[in-house]
Structure formats: C-alpha cells, structure tokens
Short mmCIF file of C-alpha atoms in Angstrom, two decimals:
data_model
loop_
_atom_site.label_atom_id
_atom_site.label_comp_id
_atom_site.label_asym_id
_atom_site.label_seq_id
_atom_site.Cartn_x
_atom_site.Cartn_y
_atom_site.Cartn_z
CA MET X 1 0.00 0.00 0.00
CA GLU X 2 1.37 3.38 -0.89
CA GLU X 3 -0.29 6.65 0.02
CA SER X 4 0.59 10.32 -0.04
CA THR X 5 -0.85 13.21 1.90
CA GLU X 6 -1.69 14.81 -1.43
CA ALA X 7 -2.89 11.73 -3.29
CA SER X 8 -3.71 8.13 -2.48
CA ALA X 9 -2.86 4.99 -4.40
CA THR X 10 -2.68 1.38 -3.42
CA ALA X 11 0.30 -0.85 -4.08
CA ARG X 12 1.96 -3.81 -2.38
CA GLY X 13 5.50 -3.61 -1.06
CA VAL X 14 7.93 -0.74 -1.03
CA ALA X 15 6.96 2.44 -2.82
CA PRO X 16 8.13 2.50 -6.46
CA GLY X 17 11.11 4.75 -6.90
CA ALA X 18 11.66 4.79 -3.15
CA GLY X 19 15.32 3.92 -3.67
CA GLY X 20 16.21 7.19 -5.39
CA ALA X 21 18.38 8.30 -2.49
CA GLU X 22 21.26 9.38 -4.73
CA ALA X 23 19.10 12.02 -6.40
CA ALA X 24 17.75 13.14 -3.03
CA ARG X 25 21.24 13.43 -1.58
CA ALA X 26 22.46 15.31 -4.66
CA ALA X 27 19.62 17.78 -4.16
CA GLY X 28 20.56 18.10 -0.49
CA THR X 29 17.43 16.44 0.83
CA MET X 30 17.15 13.85 3.54
CA LYS X 31 15.02 10.68 3.40
CA VAL X 32 13.48 9.95 6.79
CA VAL X 33 11.70 6.62 7.21
CA VAL X 34 9.43 6.32 10.24
CA ALA X 35 8.26 2.81 11.13
CA VAL X 36 4.73 2.79 12.51
CA ASP X 37 2.36 0.21 13.93
CA ALA X 38 -0.91 0.45 15.83
CA SER X 39 0.82 1.67 19.01
CA GLU X 40 0.69 5.16 20.43
CA GLU X 41 4.48 4.95 20.86
CA SER X 42 5.00 4.77 17.11
CA LEU X 43 2.75 7.77 16.51
CA HIS X 44 4.62 9.69 19.20
CA ALA X 45 7.90 8.82 17.42
CA LEU X 46 6.46 10.08 14.13
CA SER X 47 5.27 13.32 15.72
CA TRP X 48 8.63 13.79 17.45
CA ALA X 49 10.53 13.19 14.20
CA LEU X 50 8.38 15.68 12.33
CA ASP X 51 8.91 18.34 15.02
CA ASN X 52 12.59 17.74 15.74
CA VAL X 53 14.12 16.38 12.54
CA VAL X 54 12.00 17.05 9.46
CA ARG X 55 11.13 20.62 10.42
CA HIS X 56 14.86 21.43 10.54
CA HIS X 57 15.56 19.86 7.14
CA PRO X 58 13.44 21.68 4.54
CA GLY X 59 12.78 19.43 1.58
CA ALA X 60 13.24 16.25 3.61
CA SER X 61 11.16 13.39 2.32
CA VAL X 62 9.21 11.35 4.86
CA VAL X 63 8.13 7.75 4.34
CA VAL X 64 5.74 6.22 6.85
CA LEU X 65 6.52 2.49 6.84
CA HIS X 66 4.26 -0.22 8.24
CA ALA X 67 5.27 -3.89 8.45
CA GLN X 68 2.63 -6.57 8.63
CA HIS X 69 3.19 -10.28 9.25
CA ARG X 70 2.49 -12.74 6.47
CA VAL X 71 -0.82 -14.54 6.90
CA ASP X 72 1.00 -17.88 7.32
CA HIS X 73 2.62 -16.44 10.47
CA PHE X 74 -0.77 -16.43 12.20
CA VAL X 75 -1.64 -19.91 10.99
CA ALA X 76 1.67 -21.28 12.33
CA HIS X 77 1.30 -19.47 15.67
CA ALA X 78 -2.21 -20.85 16.09
CA GLY X 79 -0.72 -24.34 15.79
CA LEU X 80 -2.74 -25.15 12.70
CA ALA X 81 -1.39 -27.51 10.07
CA TYR X 82 -3.94 -26.27 7.54
CA ALA X 83 -6.21 -23.30 7.11
CA PRO X 84 -8.93 -23.23 4.44
CA PRO X 85 -8.45 -20.65 1.67
CA THR X 86 -11.53 -18.74 2.82
CA ALA X 87 -10.00 -18.34 6.28
CA LEU X 88 -6.71 -17.16 4.75
CA ASP X 89 -8.57 -14.66 2.56
CA SER X 90 -10.47 -13.38 5.58
CA MET X 91 -7.23 -12.98 7.57
CA ARG X 92 -5.58 -11.23 4.63
CA ARG X 93 -8.49 -8.78 4.28
CA ALA X 94 -8.43 -8.06 8.04
CA GLN X 95 -4.70 -7.45 7.87
CA GLU X 96 -5.02 -5.11 4.91
CA GLU X 97 -7.75 -3.16 6.72
CA ASN X 98 -5.57 -2.91 9.82
CA SER X 99 -2.66 -1.67 7.70
CA ARG X 100 -4.91 0.95 6.06
CA ARG X 101 -5.98 2.19 9.51
CA VAL X 102 -2.39 2.34 10.80
CA VAL X 103 -1.17 4.20 7.72
CA ALA X 104 -4.17 6.57 7.72
CA ARG X 105 -3.54 7.50 11.38
CA ALA X 106 0.13 8.16 10.64
CA LEU X 107 -0.65 10.26 7.57
CA ASP X 108 -3.18 12.23 9.66
CA VAL X 109 -0.35 13.09 12.07
CA CYS X 110 1.69 14.30 9.09
CA ARG X 111 -1.22 16.39 7.79
CA GLN X 112 -1.77 17.96 11.22
CA LYS X 113 1.89 18.96 11.27
CA GLN X 114 1.67 20.14 7.64
CA ALA X 115 4.30 17.64 6.53
CA SER X 116 4.11 15.84 3.22
CA ALA X 117 4.66 12.09 3.46
CA THR X 118 4.28 8.89 1.51
CA ALA X 119 3.49 5.51 3.00
CA ALA X 120 4.58 1.96 2.28
CA VAL X 121 3.42 -1.36 3.68
CA VAL X 122 5.82 -4.28 3.70
CA GLU X 123 5.10 -7.88 4.60
CA GLY X 124 7.08 -10.27 6.77
CA ASP X 125 8.71 -10.38 10.17
CA PRO X 126 8.79 -6.68 11.16
CA LYS X 127 12.52 -6.73 11.98
CA GLU X 128 13.54 -8.14 8.62
CA ALA X 129 10.86 -6.40 6.56
CA ILE X 130 11.77 -2.95 7.91
CA TYR X 131 15.49 -3.71 7.57
CA GLN X 132 15.08 -4.66 3.89
CA ALA X 133 12.76 -1.75 3.09
CA VAL X 134 15.08 0.81 4.66
CA GLU X 135 17.98 -0.63 2.70
CA GLU X 136 16.03 -0.61 -0.59
CA MET X 137 14.84 2.95 0.06
CA ARG X 138 18.38 4.00 0.95
CA ALA X 139 17.07 5.93 3.90
CA ASP X 140 19.22 8.56 5.59
CA LEU X 141 17.49 8.05 8.95
CA LEU X 142 15.17 5.44 10.44
CA VAL X 143 12.90 6.54 13.30
CA LEU X 144 11.21 4.06 15.62
CA GLY X 145 9.15 4.25 18.74
CA SER X 146 10.15 2.32 21.82
CA ARG X 147 7.54 0.41 23.76
CA GLY X 148 9.78 0.32 26.80
CA LEU X 149 9.72 -3.45 27.25
CA GLY X 150 11.52 -4.63 30.35
CA MET X 151 14.66 -6.73 30.09
CA ILE X 152 12.82 -10.04 30.45
CA LYS X 153 10.13 -9.30 27.86
CA ARG X 154 12.75 -7.88 25.48
CA ALA X 155 14.86 -11.03 25.85
CA LEU X 156 11.88 -13.34 25.29
CA LEU X 157 10.05 -11.40 22.59
CA GLY X 158 12.94 -9.63 20.95
CA SER X 159 12.97 -5.95 20.21
CA VAL X 160 12.43 -4.58 16.73
CA SER X 161 14.17 -1.34 17.68
CA ASP X 162 17.14 -3.19 19.21
CA TYR X 163 17.53 -5.37 16.11
CA LEU X 164 17.33 -2.41 13.74
CA ALA X 165 19.69 -0.29 15.84
CA HIS X 166 22.31 -2.99 15.33
CA HIS X 167 21.59 -3.99 11.73
CA ALA X 168 20.09 -1.08 9.76
CA CYS X 169 22.20 0.51 7.03
CA CYS X 170 21.51 4.05 8.29
CA PRO X 171 21.39 5.86 11.63
CA VAL X 172 18.47 4.78 13.81
CA LEU X 173 16.66 7.15 16.15
CA ILE X 174 14.61 5.44 18.87
CA VAL X 175 12.07 7.75 20.48
CA LYS X 176 11.02 6.85 24.00
CA PRO X 177 7.37 7.16 25.05
CA PRO X 178 6.54 10.59 26.48
CA ASN X 179 5.81 9.31 29.99
CA LYS X 180 9.16 7.48 30.17
CA ALA X 181 11.34 9.96 28.30
CA HIS X 182 11.93 12.20 31.34
CA HIS X 183 11.70 9.68 34.17
CA LYS X 184 14.31 7.25 35.35
#
C-alpha cells in the first residue's frame, strides 16, 4: 500500500522509486523513514521526528513504513497444520484493513503537522521487513518508537528497535514514550 498526503494509491511492497536516495542526496534532501504500527508509541515517534528532525531539514522526504506479518505467520502461531483458503482470505483482508488504519492515522499526524509524506506497507517479520525496506529505500534516517519493554520481555520477545539499531544501514533514532522519556 502506498499513500501520499496529497494523493492516495494502493500498491503492495515498497513504494516505487523509493530507492532514489542518490538524487535526493544530490539535491541536499534527507530521506526519513518512520516505522509505525498500531501503538501510540510509534505515533509519538512520528510526531517527534516531524517536530525535531523534518522541520529542521526543509525538503526532507518522509516515508511512513508499516510492516505486517504474512498470513501464514498467524496460521503457524495458532498451531494449525492447515487453514482453508476462505480463512486465509479473511485474515488477509483483516490485515489489509488494519494496515490501512495504521497508515491513515500516521498520515493524519503528518497532515496535522503540515508535513508531506508517503506511506509503504511491507510484509514479513517486522525486523527483517523494515530492515530490507530501509535498505532498498536508501534511507538517511530510520525513526522508531520504543515500547519500553523490560529486560525479560525484550529477551523473550525480541525488540524490533534493538535489532534495527544494530543492523540497519543508516542511523536509527529510537524515540522513548513521552511518559518514560523524562523519568528514570
């Protein structure tokens, strides 16, 4: 799915032409990719990036990126050996609707802050899907929200932000939630 604050279009995968970083760099612009999900933390990270990064880089391009699991991920995690095609289609439609809602909320934040942005939806394990998309887009900066998982949950569940901080091809900015950003 690809959308713009000026126009909307639907596509699967990474936005066409999203890898034109050389032209953007030559023109002195910055490509900022902000990974979003249904959490308030990701919307806070987007808002923070628009206020504190994009605003200070006129001409910066913003890509709102949402990663959704493949449908087979849910079938495997439910312990099912088989799921009828109608069930898979239903799950796929629900996922696409969820992605539309996530992207629409993120683009609304951009509109409220008068920032132009495009959106892309990628499919797969969020860590790997975001990693690959950012590389293909040749992003100059990746911005993520932090859910503030404790050490035990982070060790058991893994942390998308931790993985990307160590593996992404560009600098990664992890924005803490507002209620935890100033407290220790």
